């Protein structure tokens, strides 16, 4: 009897561990641009002082990314009760949902700053079929997390590979969403796109926010020269043209990403032999 009970507990434990992550179905899931809403006694009922500055990405696996310019904050969000949510230091309550205009009227309370405001959230982007390939899914933005110390060469390579994957997903997302333009406003770095190729920007064209993702300038330059070393002699990694430059550059960038990973794996196996 004791053995049967132990077997039951063991089966239950492994069933629990192997179960997939619960995915939420909620009106809060999506990518939202925040617009500040004024109180009725003010001259204008609405203004967009926060428009294009703050975007909130809420994913079905209860993860979120708050994007402000080039900075991100990410973690887990939770449902407190119907239409009541919490993420980071913020509590959010949905007061009204407008499905026609894809917008939400919400109350937001920041516990850290003891600040409450009423906001209108407008859908910024459509949810992707595979949300884990969203360029702003937390796992695709680890390269932005500034380290507290100088990194090893392996850590710098990992940061570079994560940045490349994020950049590739910006291209892929624009294809799925049928976007007229591909925006890298929140993702600029060292990659330069050609019609059928991937290159690298000159050092004097690299934006400071990308460099600041590394511990210091020297570590950023290590990543720069590492990326450059994997390009062809003319500084461009080329591929096949299909006539769709966005798809072509996505495929080429993913090929380059795989090439670097294979080389790193080969080098790792060589040193462990």
mmCIF file of C-alpha atoms in Angstrom:
data_model
loop_
_atom_site.group_PDB
_atom_site.id
_atom_site.type_symbol
_atom_site.label_atom_id
_atom_site.label_comp_id
_atom_site.label_asym_id
_atom_site.label_seq_id
_atom_site.Cartn_x
_atom_site.Cartn_y
_atom_site.Cartn_z
ATOM 1 C CA UNK A 1 0.000 0.000 0.000
ATOM 2 C CA UNK A 2 2.846 2.328 0.900
ATOM 3 C CA UNK A 3 4.585 1.591 -2.399
ATOM 4 C CA UNK A 4 1.400 2.341 -4.351
ATOM 5 C CA UNK A 5 1.028 5.650 -2.551
ATOM 6 C CA UNK A 6 4.651 6.552 -3.328
ATOM 7 C CA UNK A 7 4.165 5.612 -6.995
ATOM 8 C CA UNK A 8 1.052 7.807 -7.172
ATOM 9 C CA UNK A 9 2.898 10.799 -5.673
ATOM 10 C CA UNK A 10 5.809 10.291 -8.084
ATOM 11 C CA UNK A 11 3.506 10.167 -11.127
ATOM 12 C CA UNK A 12 1.636 13.247 -9.877
ATOM 13 C CA UNK A 13 4.917 15.139 -9.372
ATOM 14 C CA UNK A 14 6.254 14.435 -12.859
ATOM 15 C CA UNK A 15 2.872 15.168 -14.444
ATOM 16 C CA UNK A 16 2.921 18.565 -12.740
ATOM 17 C CA UNK A 17 6.503 19.314 -13.773
ATOM 18 C CA UNK A 18 5.934 18.355 -17.401
ATOM 19 C CA UNK A 19 2.688 20.313 -17.799
ATOM 20 C CA UNK A 20 2.920 23.314 -20.146
ATOM 21 C CA UNK A 21 2.972 26.891 -18.849
ATOM 22 C CA UNK A 22 -0.578 28.100 -18.323
ATOM 23 C CA UNK A 23 -1.493 30.724 -20.904
ATOM 24 C CA UNK A 24 -3.911 33.438 -19.917
ATOM 25 C CA UNK A 25 -6.819 34.610 -22.074
ATOM 26 C CA UNK A 26 -7.506 38.195 -21.173
ATOM 27 C CA UNK A 27 -8.307 41.523 -22.786
ATOM 28 C CA UNK A 28 -5.053 42.869 -21.314
ATOM 29 C CA UNK A 29 -2.950 40.606 -23.561
ATOM 30 C CA UNK A 30 -1.376 42.530 -26.430
ATOM 31 C CA UNK A 31 0.901 45.461 -27.181
ATOM 32 C CA UNK A 32 -0.429 48.755 -25.898
ATOM 33 C CA UNK A 33 0.608 52.333 -26.464
ATOM 34 C CA UNK A 34 -0.183 54.525 -23.472
ATOM 35 C CA UNK A 35 -1.972 57.857 -23.871
ATOM 36 C CA UNK A 36 -2.586 60.141 -20.923
ATOM 37 C CA UNK A 37 -6.211 61.082 -20.290
ATOM 38 C CA UNK A 38 -7.044 64.382 -18.634
ATOM 39 C CA UNK A 39 -9.860 64.919 -16.146
ATOM 40 C CA UNK A 40 -13.163 66.371 -17.524
ATOM 41 C CA UNK A 41 -12.667 69.828 -15.942
ATOM 42 C CA UNK A 42 -9.578 70.478 -18.070
ATOM 43 C CA UNK A 43 -9.766 72.244 -21.419
ATOM 44 C CA UNK A 44 -8.829 69.222 -23.509
ATOM 45 C CA UNK A 45 -10.276 65.856 -22.599
ATOM 46 C CA UNK A 46 -7.310 63.943 -23.918
ATOM 47 C CA UNK A 47 -3.688 64.447 -24.796
ATOM 48 C CA UNK A 48 -0.966 62.098 -26.034
ATOM 49 C CA UNK A 49 1.949 63.267 -23.892
ATOM 50 C CA UNK A 50 3.093 59.675 -23.397
ATOM 51 C CA UNK A 51 2.377 58.536 -26.947
ATOM 52 C CA UNK A 52 5.327 56.811 -28.649
ATOM 53 C CA UNK A 53 7.260 56.939 -25.367
ATOM 54 C CA UNK A 54 5.810 54.037 -23.417
ATOM 55 C CA UNK A 55 4.570 50.727 -24.825
ATOM 56 C CA UNK A 56 3.333 47.859 -22.671
ATOM 57 C CA UNK A 57 3.622 44.316 -24.037
ATOM 58 C CA UNK A 58 1.520 41.758 -22.131
ATOM 59 C CA UNK A 59 2.059 38.132 -23.197
ATOM 60 C CA UNK A 60 -0.181 35.045 -22.735
ATOM 61 C CA UNK A 61 2.327 33.269 -20.449
ATOM 62 C CA UNK A 62 1.971 36.074 -17.872
ATOM 63 C CA UNK A 63 5.220 37.793 -18.818
ATOM 64 C CA UNK A 64 5.425 41.450 -19.759
ATOM 65 C CA UNK A 65 7.826 43.997 -21.187
ATOM 66 C CA UNK A 66 7.459 47.708 -20.576
ATOM 67 C CA UNK A 67 9.291 49.595 -23.281
ATOM 68 C CA UNK A 68 10.280 53.242 -22.958
ATOM 69 C CA UNK A 69 12.552 54.449 -25.734
ATOM 70 C CA UNK A 70 15.458 52.014 -25.611
ATOM 71 C CA UNK A 71 14.923 50.871 -22.026
ATOM 72 C CA UNK A 72 12.888 47.839 -21.043
ATOM 73 C CA UNK A 73 11.497 46.510 -17.792
ATOM 74 C CA UNK A 74 10.178 42.978 -17.781
ATOM 75 C CA UNK A 75 8.843 40.354 -15.431
ATOM 76 C CA UNK A 76 5.603 38.562 -14.565
ATOM 77 C CA UNK A 77 2.116 40.011 -14.511
ATOM 78 C CA UNK A 78 -0.748 38.521 -12.531
ATOM 79 C CA UNK A 79 -4.531 38.728 -12.489
ATOM 80 C CA UNK A 80 -5.756 39.848 -9.058
ATOM 81 C CA UNK A 81 -9.432 39.474 -9.974
ATOM 82 C CA UNK A 82 -11.593 40.226 -12.997
ATOM 83 C CA UNK A 83 -10.106 43.214 -14.894
ATOM 84 C CA UNK A 84 -7.594 43.827 -12.075
ATOM 85 C CA UNK A 85 -3.916 43.185 -12.826
ATOM 86 C CA UNK A 86 -0.515 43.752 -11.319
ATOM 87 C CA UNK A 87 2.899 44.019 -12.982
ATOM 88 C CA UNK A 88 6.062 45.257 -11.307
ATOM 89 C CA UNK A 89 5.110 48.083 -8.933
ATOM 90 C CA UNK A 90 1.956 48.850 -10.890
ATOM 91 C CA UNK A 91 -1.682 47.911 -10.395
ATOM 92 C CA UNK A 92 -3.949 48.238 -13.436
ATOM 93 C CA UNK A 93 -7.742 48.155 -13.557
ATOM 94 C CA UNK A 94 -9.650 48.003 -16.847
ATOM 95 C CA UNK A 95 -12.670 50.312 -16.643
ATOM 96 C CA UNK A 96 -13.838 50.112 -20.234
ATOM 97 C CA UNK A 97 -12.953 48.081 -23.320
ATOM 98 C CA UNK A 98 -13.556 49.461 -26.818
ATOM 99 C CA UNK A 99 -13.267 46.503 -29.224
ATOM 100 C CA UNK A 100 -14.105 48.628 -32.265
ATOM 101 C CA UNK A 101 -11.134 50.960 -31.765
ATOM 102 C CA UNK A 102 -8.981 48.335 -30.009
ATOM 103 C CA UNK A 103 -8.483 50.457 -26.924
ATOM 104 C CA UNK A 104 -8.839 50.202 -23.151
ATOM 105 C CA UNK A 105 -9.639 52.846 -20.554
ATOM 106 C CA UNK A 106 -7.715 51.965 -17.397
ATOM 107 C CA UNK A 107 -6.763 53.202 -13.951
ATOM 108 C CA UNK A 108 -3.104 52.743 -13.107
ATOM 109 C CA UNK A 109 -1.614 53.011 -9.640
ATOM 110 C CA UNK A 110 2.153 53.019 -9.128
ATOM 111 C CA UNK A 111 2.798 51.695 -5.624
ATOM 112 C CA UNK A 112 6.428 52.835 -5.558
ATOM 113 C CA UNK A 113 5.663 56.442 -6.485
ATOM 114 C CA UNK A 114 2.208 56.484 -4.851
ATOM 115 C CA UNK A 115 0.881 57.905 -8.106
ATOM 116 C CA UNK A 116 -2.532 57.209 -9.664
ATOM 117 C CA UNK A 117 -3.615 58.145 -13.180
ATOM 118 C CA UNK A 118 -6.291 57.346 -15.720
ATOM 119 C CA UNK A 119 -4.975 56.235 -19.087
ATOM 120 C CA UNK A 120 -6.162 55.135 -22.462
ATOM 121 C CA UNK A 121 -4.332 52.151 -23.932
ATOM 122 C CA UNK A 122 -4.421 51.881 -27.705
ATOM 123 C CA UNK A 123 -3.351 48.712 -29.491
ATOM 124 C CA UNK A 124 0.152 49.268 -30.871
ATOM 125 C CA UNK A 125 0.707 45.921 -32.621
ATOM 126 C CA UNK A 126 -1.219 42.747 -33.401
ATOM 127 C CA UNK A 127 -0.338 39.707 -31.295
ATOM 128 C CA UNK A 128 1.900 37.306 -33.224
ATOM 129 C CA UNK A 129 0.969 33.655 -33.809
ATOM 130 C CA UNK A 130 4.059 32.655 -31.851
ATOM 131 C CA UNK A 131 4.274 35.372 -29.214
ATOM 132 C CA UNK A 132 7.653 34.055 -28.042
ATOM 133 C CA UNK A 133 9.040 35.322 -31.357
ATOM 134 C CA UNK A 134 7.828 38.834 -30.620
ATOM 135 C CA UNK A 135 10.950 41.024 -30.646
ATOM 136 C CA UNK A 136 9.933 42.447 -27.260
ATOM 137 C CA UNK A 137 9.236 39.146 -25.529
ATOM 138 C CA UNK A 138 11.487 39.180 -22.404
ATOM 139 C CA UNK A 139 13.777 36.358 -23.582
ATOM 140 C CA UNK A 140 14.539 38.321 -26.775
ATOM 141 C CA UNK A 141 15.740 41.379 -24.861
ATOM 142 C CA UNK A 142 18.353 39.940 -22.515
ATOM 143 C CA UNK A 143 20.995 41.846 -24.494
ATOM 144 C CA UNK A 144 19.605 45.110 -23.060
ATOM 145 C CA UNK A 145 20.237 44.098 -19.450
ATOM 146 C CA UNK A 146 23.381 45.974 -18.463
ATOM 147 C CA UNK A 147 25.805 43.732 -16.516
ATOM 148 C CA UNK A 148 27.235 44.772 -13.157
ATOM 149 C CA UNK A 149 30.763 43.684 -14.127
ATOM 150 C CA UNK A 150 32.944 43.169 -17.178
ATOM 151 C CA UNK A 151 31.836 40.115 -19.115
ATOM 152 C CA UNK A 152 33.781 37.153 -20.424
ATOM 153 C CA UNK A 153 34.135 36.629 -24.175
ATOM 154 C CA UNK A 154 31.480 33.890 -23.963
ATOM 155 C CA UNK A 155 29.036 36.228 -22.235
ATOM 156 C CA UNK A 156 29.640 38.952 -24.818
ATOM 157 C CA UNK A 157 28.987 36.430 -27.606
ATOM 158 C CA UNK A 158 25.753 35.366 -25.917
ATOM 159 C CA UNK A 159 24.668 39.029 -25.648
ATOM 160 C CA UNK A 160 25.507 39.568 -29.325
ATOM 161 C CA UNK A 161 23.556 36.465 -30.410
ATOM 162 C CA UNK A 162 20.522 37.585 -28.395
ATOM 163 C CA UNK A 163 20.689 41.033 -30.005
ATOM 164 C CA UNK A 164 20.867 39.435 -33.477
ATOM 165 C CA UNK A 165 17.841 37.254 -32.719
ATOM 166 C CA UNK A 166 15.867 40.270 -31.482
ATOM 167 C CA UNK A 167 16.778 42.183 -34.641
ATOM 168 C CA UNK A 168 15.734 39.248 -36.841
ATOM 169 C CA UNK A 169 12.387 39.022 -35.049
ATOM 170 C CA UNK A 170 11.729 42.708 -35.790
ATOM 171 C CA UNK A 171 11.949 41.778 -39.475
ATOM 172 C CA UNK A 172 9.823 38.642 -39.070
ATOM 173 C CA UNK A 173 7.140 40.464 -37.073
ATOM 174 C CA UNK A 174 6.811 43.121 -39.772
ATOM 175 C CA UNK A 175 6.211 40.360 -42.332
ATOM 176 C CA UNK A 176 3.476 38.672 -40.281
ATOM 177 C CA UNK A 177 1.822 41.994 -39.471
ATOM 178 C CA UNK A 178 2.060 43.201 -43.085
ATOM 179 C CA UNK A 179 3.669 46.415 -41.880
ATOM 180 C CA UNK A 180 4.334 49.082 -44.499
ATOM 181 C CA UNK A 181 7.565 50.063 -42.740
ATOM 182 C CA UNK A 182 10.069 48.179 -40.621
ATOM 183 C CA UNK A 183 10.884 50.205 -37.511
ATOM 184 C CA UNK A 184 14.104 49.740 -35.546
ATOM 185 C CA UNK A 185 13.441 52.801 -33.393
ATOM 186 C CA UNK A 186 13.833 50.716 -30.226
ATOM 187 C CA UNK A 187 16.443 48.338 -31.607
ATOM 188 C CA UNK A 188 19.237 50.276 -33.300
ATOM 189 C CA UNK A 189 22.722 48.839 -32.875
ATOM 190 C CA UNK A 190 25.501 47.686 -35.186
ATOM 191 C CA UNK A 191 23.577 45.786 -37.878
ATOM 192 C CA UNK A 192 23.248 47.370 -41.296
ATOM 193 C CA UNK A 193 20.663 46.013 -43.726
ATOM 194 C CA UNK A 194 21.212 45.741 -47.464
ATOM 195 C CA UNK A 195 18.779 44.629 -50.146
ATOM 196 C CA UNK A 196 20.179 41.097 -49.985
ATOM 197 C CA UNK A 197 22.730 41.116 -47.230
ATOM 198 C CA UNK A 198 23.685 41.877 -43.647
ATOM 199 C CA UNK A 199 26.509 44.292 -42.884
ATOM 200 C CA UNK A 200 27.818 46.381 -40.024
ATOM 201 C CA UNK A 201 27.606 50.082 -39.260
ATOM 202 C CA UNK A 202 30.779 52.172 -39.001
ATOM 203 C CA UNK A 203 31.859 52.694 -35.408
ATOM 204 C CA UNK A 204 31.081 56.417 -35.535
ATOM 205 C CA UNK A 205 27.466 55.639 -36.491
ATOM 206 C CA UNK A 206 26.722 53.374 -33.515
ATOM 207 C CA UNK A 207 24.139 54.877 -31.159
ATOM 208 C CA UNK A 208 25.109 55.389 -27.519
ATOM 209 C CA UNK A 209 22.121 53.418 -26.105
ATOM 210 C CA UNK A 210 23.418 50.206 -27.718
ATOM 211 C CA UNK A 211 26.912 50.733 -26.289
ATOM 212 C CA UNK A 212 25.390 51.412 -22.876
ATOM 213 C CA UNK A 213 23.863 47.914 -22.839
ATOM 214 C CA UNK A 214 27.389 46.587 -22.226
ATOM 215 C CA UNK A 215 29.441 47.019 -19.080
ATOM 216 C CA UNK A 216 31.718 49.522 -20.819
ATOM 217 C CA UNK A 217 32.804 50.763 -24.237
ATOM 218 C CA UNK A 218 35.535 48.122 -24.526
ATOM 219 C CA UNK A 219 33.066 45.253 -24.114
ATOM 220 C CA UNK A 220 30.779 46.846 -26.714
ATOM 221 C CA UNK A 221 33.680 47.042 -29.158
ATOM 222 C CA UNK A 222 34.484 43.367 -28.524
ATOM 223 C CA UNK A 223 30.960 42.552 -29.692
ATOM 224 C CA UNK A 224 31.398 44.901 -32.660
ATOM 225 C CA UNK A 225 34.604 43.240 -33.884
ATOM 226 C CA UNK A 226 33.259 39.755 -33.183
ATOM 227 C CA UNK A 227 30.238 40.441 -35.397
ATOM 228 C CA UNK A 228 32.468 41.949 -38.063
ATOM 229 C CA UNK A 229 34.704 38.851 -38.054
ATOM 230 C CA UNK A 230 31.804 36.667 -39.213
ATOM 231 C CA UNK A 231 31.018 38.809 -42.257
ATOM 232 C CA UNK A 232 32.604 38.301 -45.674
ATOM 233 C CA UNK A 233 35.737 40.184 -46.711
ATOM 234 C CA UNK A 234 33.697 43.016 -48.187
ATOM 235 C CA UNK A 235 31.904 43.422 -44.842
ATOM 236 C CA UNK A 236 28.584 41.951 -46.013
ATOM 237 C CA UNK A 237 27.078 38.511 -45.376
ATOM 238 C CA UNK A 238 25.013 37.752 -48.482
ATOM 239 C CA UNK A 239 22.205 35.378 -49.342
ATOM 240 C CA UNK A 240 19.634 34.552 -52.008
ATOM 241 C CA UNK A 241 17.196 37.114 -53.363
ATOM 242 C CA UNK A 242 13.477 36.373 -53.628
ATOM 243 C CA UNK A 243 12.484 39.944 -54.417
ATOM 244 C CA UNK A 244 11.266 40.572 -50.848
ATOM 245 C CA UNK A 245 14.192 42.255 -49.077
ATOM 246 C CA UNK A 246 12.620 41.994 -45.614
ATOM 247 C CA UNK A 247 12.178 38.218 -45.886
ATOM 248 C CA UNK A 248 15.596 37.886 -47.534
ATOM 249 C CA UNK A 249 17.372 39.815 -44.781
ATOM 250 C CA UNK A 250 15.520 37.872 -42.080
ATOM 251 C CA UNK A 251 16.652 34.571 -43.624
ATOM 252 C CA UNK A 252 20.221 35.838 -44.052
ATOM 253 C CA UNK A 253 20.427 37.139 -40.493
ATOM 254 C CA UNK A 254 19.110 33.842 -39.103
ATOM 255 C CA UNK A 255 21.654 31.950 -41.237
ATOM 256 C CA UNK A 256 24.426 34.142 -39.819
ATOM 257 C CA UNK A 257 23.073 33.610 -36.309
ATOM 258 C CA UNK A 258 23.158 29.833 -36.810
ATOM 259 C CA UNK A 259 26.655 30.017 -38.289
ATOM 260 C CA UNK A 260 27.998 31.798 -35.204
ATOM 261 C CA UNK A 261 26.261 29.342 -32.862
ATOM 262 C CA UNK A 262 27.723 26.366 -34.749
ATOM 263 C CA UNK A 263 31.228 27.800 -34.578
ATOM 264 C CA UNK A 264 30.908 28.492 -30.882
ATOM 265 C CA UNK A 265 29.662 24.954 -30.278
ATOM 266 C CA UNK A 266 32.529 23.489 -32.338
ATOM 267 C CA UNK A 267 35.079 25.542 -30.406
ATOM 268 C CA UNK A 268 33.527 24.484 -27.114
ATOM 269 C CA UNK A 269 33.661 20.797 -28.055
ATOM 270 C CA UNK A 270 37.256 21.197 -29.221
ATOM 271 C CA UNK A 271 38.371 22.514 -25.823
ATOM 272 C CA UNK A 272 36.498 19.787 -23.920
ATOM 273 C CA UNK A 273 38.088 16.915 -25.864
#
